[in-house]
mmCIF file of C-alpha atoms in Angstrom:
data_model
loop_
_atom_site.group_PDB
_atom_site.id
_atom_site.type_symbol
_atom_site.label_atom_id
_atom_site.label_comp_id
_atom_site.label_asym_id
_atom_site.label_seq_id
_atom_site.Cartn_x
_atom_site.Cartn_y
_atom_site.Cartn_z
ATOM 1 C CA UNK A 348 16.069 28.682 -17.858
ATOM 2 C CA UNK A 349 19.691 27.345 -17.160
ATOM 3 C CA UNK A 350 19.903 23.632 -16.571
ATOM 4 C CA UNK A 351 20.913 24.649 -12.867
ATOM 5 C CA UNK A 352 17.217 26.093 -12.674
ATOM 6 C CA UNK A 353 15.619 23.316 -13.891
ATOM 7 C CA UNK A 354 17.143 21.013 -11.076
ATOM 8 C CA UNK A 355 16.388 23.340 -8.619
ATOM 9 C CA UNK A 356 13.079 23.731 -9.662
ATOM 10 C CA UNK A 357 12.863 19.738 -9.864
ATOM 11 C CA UNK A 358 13.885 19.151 -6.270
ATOM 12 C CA UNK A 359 11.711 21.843 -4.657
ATOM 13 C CA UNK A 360 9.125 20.824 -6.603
ATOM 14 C CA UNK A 361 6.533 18.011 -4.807
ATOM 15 C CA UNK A 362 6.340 14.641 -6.388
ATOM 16 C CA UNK A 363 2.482 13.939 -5.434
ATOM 17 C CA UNK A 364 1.063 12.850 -8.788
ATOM 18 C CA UNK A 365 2.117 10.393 -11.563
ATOM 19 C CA UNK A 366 3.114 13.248 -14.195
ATOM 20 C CA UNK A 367 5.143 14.524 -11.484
ATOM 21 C CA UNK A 368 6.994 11.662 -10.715
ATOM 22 C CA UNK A 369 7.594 11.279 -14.458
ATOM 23 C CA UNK A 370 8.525 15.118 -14.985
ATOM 24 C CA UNK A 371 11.119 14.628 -11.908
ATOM 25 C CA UNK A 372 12.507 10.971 -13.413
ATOM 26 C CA UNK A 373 12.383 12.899 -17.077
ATOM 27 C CA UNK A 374 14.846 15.801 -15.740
ATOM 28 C CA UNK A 375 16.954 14.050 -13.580
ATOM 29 C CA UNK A 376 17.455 11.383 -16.080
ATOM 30 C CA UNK A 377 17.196 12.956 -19.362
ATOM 31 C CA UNK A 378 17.533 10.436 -22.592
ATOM 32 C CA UNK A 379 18.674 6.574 -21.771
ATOM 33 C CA UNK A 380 22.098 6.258 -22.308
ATOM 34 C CA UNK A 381 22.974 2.888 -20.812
ATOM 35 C CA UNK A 382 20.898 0.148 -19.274
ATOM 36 C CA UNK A 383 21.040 1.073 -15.696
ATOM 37 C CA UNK A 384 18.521 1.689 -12.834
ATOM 38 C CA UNK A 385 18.140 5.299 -10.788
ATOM 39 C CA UNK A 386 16.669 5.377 -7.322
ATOM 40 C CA UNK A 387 15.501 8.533 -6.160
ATOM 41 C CA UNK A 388 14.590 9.272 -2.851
ATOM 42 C CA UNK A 389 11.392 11.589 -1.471
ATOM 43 C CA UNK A 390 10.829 13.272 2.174
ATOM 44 C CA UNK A 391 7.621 13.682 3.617
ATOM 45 C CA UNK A 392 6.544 16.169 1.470
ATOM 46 C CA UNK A 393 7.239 14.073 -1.421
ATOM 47 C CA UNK A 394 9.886 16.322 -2.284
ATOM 48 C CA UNK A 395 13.171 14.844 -3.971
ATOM 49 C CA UNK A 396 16.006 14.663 -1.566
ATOM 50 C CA UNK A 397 19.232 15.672 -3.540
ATOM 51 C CA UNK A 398 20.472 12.582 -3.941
ATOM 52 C CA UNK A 399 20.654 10.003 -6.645
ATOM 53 C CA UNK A 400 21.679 6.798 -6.790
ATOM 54 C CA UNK A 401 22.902 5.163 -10.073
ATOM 55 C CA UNK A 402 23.126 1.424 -10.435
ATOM 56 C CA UNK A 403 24.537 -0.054 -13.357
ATOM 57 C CA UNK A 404 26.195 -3.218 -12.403
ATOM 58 C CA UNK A 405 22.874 -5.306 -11.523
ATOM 59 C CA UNK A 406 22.779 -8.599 -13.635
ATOM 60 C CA UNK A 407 20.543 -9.127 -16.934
ATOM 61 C CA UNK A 408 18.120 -11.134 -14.760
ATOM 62 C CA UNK A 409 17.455 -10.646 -11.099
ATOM 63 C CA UNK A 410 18.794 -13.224 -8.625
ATOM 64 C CA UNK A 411 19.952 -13.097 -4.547
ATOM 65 C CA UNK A 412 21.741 -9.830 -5.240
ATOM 66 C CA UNK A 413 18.134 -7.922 -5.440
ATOM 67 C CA UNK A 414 18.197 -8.341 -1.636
ATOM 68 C CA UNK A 415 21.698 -6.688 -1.119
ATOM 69 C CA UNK A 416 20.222 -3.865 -3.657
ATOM 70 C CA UNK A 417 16.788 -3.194 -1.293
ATOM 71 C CA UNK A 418 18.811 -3.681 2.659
ATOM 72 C CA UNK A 419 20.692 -0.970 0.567
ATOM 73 C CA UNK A 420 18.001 1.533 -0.483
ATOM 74 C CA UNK A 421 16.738 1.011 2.951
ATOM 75 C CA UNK A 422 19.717 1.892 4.924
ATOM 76 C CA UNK A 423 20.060 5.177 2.206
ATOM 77 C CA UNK A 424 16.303 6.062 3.405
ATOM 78 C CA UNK A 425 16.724 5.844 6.772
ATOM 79 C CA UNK A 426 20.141 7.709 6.752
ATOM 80 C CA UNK A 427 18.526 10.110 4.130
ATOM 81 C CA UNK A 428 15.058 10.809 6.304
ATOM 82 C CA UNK A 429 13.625 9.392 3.100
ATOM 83 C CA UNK A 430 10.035 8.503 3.129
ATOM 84 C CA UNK A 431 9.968 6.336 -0.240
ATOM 85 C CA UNK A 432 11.645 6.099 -3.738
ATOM 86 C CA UNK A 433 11.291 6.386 -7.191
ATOM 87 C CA UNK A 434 12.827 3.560 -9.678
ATOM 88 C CA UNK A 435 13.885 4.569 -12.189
ATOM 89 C CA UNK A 436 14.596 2.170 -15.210
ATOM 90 C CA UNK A 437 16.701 3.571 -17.790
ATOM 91 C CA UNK A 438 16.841 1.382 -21.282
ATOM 92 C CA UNK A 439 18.289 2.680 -24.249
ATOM 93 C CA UNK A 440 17.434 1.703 -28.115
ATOM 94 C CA UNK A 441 14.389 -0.114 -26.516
ATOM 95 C CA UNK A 442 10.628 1.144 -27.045
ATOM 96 C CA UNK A 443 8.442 -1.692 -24.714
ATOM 97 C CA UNK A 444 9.570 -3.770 -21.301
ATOM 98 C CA UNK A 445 10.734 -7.124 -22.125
ATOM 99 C CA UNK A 446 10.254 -10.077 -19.358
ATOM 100 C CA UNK A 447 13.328 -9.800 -17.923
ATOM 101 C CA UNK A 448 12.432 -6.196 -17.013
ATOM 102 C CA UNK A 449 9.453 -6.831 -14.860
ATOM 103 C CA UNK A 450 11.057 -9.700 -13.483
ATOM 104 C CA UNK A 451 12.903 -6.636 -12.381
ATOM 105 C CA UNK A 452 10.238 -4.618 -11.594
ATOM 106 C CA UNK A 453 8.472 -7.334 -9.851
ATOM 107 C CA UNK A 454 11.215 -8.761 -7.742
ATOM 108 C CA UNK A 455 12.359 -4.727 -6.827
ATOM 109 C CA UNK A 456 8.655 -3.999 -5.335
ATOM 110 C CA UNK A 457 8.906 -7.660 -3.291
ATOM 111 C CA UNK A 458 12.028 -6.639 -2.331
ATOM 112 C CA UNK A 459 11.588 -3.359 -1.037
ATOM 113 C CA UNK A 460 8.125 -4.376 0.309
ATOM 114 C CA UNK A 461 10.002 -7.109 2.755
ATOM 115 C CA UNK A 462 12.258 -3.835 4.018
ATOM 116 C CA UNK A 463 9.437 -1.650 4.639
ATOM 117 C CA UNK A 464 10.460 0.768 1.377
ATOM 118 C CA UNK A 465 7.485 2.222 0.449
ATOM 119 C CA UNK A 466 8.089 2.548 -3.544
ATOM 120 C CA UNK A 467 6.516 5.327 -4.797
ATOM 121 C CA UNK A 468 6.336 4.342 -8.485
ATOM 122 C CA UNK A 469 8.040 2.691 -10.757
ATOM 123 C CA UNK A 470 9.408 4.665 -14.270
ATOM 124 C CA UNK A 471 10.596 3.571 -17.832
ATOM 125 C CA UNK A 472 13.054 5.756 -19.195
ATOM 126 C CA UNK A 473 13.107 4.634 -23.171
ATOM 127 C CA UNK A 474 13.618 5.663 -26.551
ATOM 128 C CA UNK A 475 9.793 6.962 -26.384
ATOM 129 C CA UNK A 476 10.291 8.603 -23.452
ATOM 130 C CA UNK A 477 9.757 8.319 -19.407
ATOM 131 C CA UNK A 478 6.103 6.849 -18.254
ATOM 132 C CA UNK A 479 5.554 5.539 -14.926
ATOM 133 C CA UNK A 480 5.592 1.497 -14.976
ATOM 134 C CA UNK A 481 1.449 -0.318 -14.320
ATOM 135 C CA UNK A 482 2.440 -3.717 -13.003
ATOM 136 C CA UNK A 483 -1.527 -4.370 -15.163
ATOM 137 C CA UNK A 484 0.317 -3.655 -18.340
ATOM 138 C CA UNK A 485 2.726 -6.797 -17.446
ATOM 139 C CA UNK A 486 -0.345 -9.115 -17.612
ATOM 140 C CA UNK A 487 -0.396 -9.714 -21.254
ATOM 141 C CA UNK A 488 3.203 -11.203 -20.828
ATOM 142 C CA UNK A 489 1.533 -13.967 -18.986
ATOM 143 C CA UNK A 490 2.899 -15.540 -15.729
ATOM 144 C CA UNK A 491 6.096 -13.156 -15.294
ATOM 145 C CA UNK A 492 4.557 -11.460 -12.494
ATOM 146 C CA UNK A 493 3.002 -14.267 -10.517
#
């Protein structure tokens, strides 16, 4: 199968379960290259809307700019007829999440929430691989998320 199939398969493919989410992120993504974040948008259906947004110029640590970055993702869905989104955090070289990466996580699904962004899941794109993100798994790193 070309690489042309593959995305068309991907995008008229439903993203209803975790593995799917993670098989859409995984083929849209491929390997982490830079240290960036992807948002990918879903209809109704759950089905991938053709377009991706890239965003590599967010700071090391979140601050008021995560605000500008959800009023923006929620303008895209409601131009889009997009129903919710995917993150999508790419991170080469690394193999775990460090604490400045679910103060990420954590201040994207505030963030979103305020806007009415329903986020469908959250993904790690690493040198392991793509897994979806549990916000549970952040609770050994102590008060990050609180």
């Amino acid at each position: 199968m070309s690489g042309t199939e593959v995305l068309d398969q991907l995008f008229t493919t439903s993203a209803r379960t975790d593995a799917d989410v993670v098989a859409l992120v995984s083929g849209v993504v491929g390997p982490p290259i830079r240290r960036q974040c992807w948002v990918l948008f879903l209809d109704e259906r759950a089905l991938p809307i053709p377009l991706l947004l890239p965003v590599s110029d967010l700071p090391l640590q979140p601050d008021e700019h995560v605000e500008d970055f959800a009023t923006l993702v929620a303008e895209v869905c409601v131009d889009n007829a997009a129903s919710e989104v995917v993150l999508a955090w790419e991170r080469p070289g690394e193999t775990q999440l460090f604490p400045v990466d679910w103060e990420w996580i954590d201040a994207c699904a505030c963030a979103f929430a305020e806007r009415a962004v329903r986020l469908r899941g959250q993904v790690v794109v690493n040198a392991t691989g793509a897994s979806m993100v549990e916000l549970h798994d952040a609770e050994e790193l102590g008060p990050v998320l609180r």
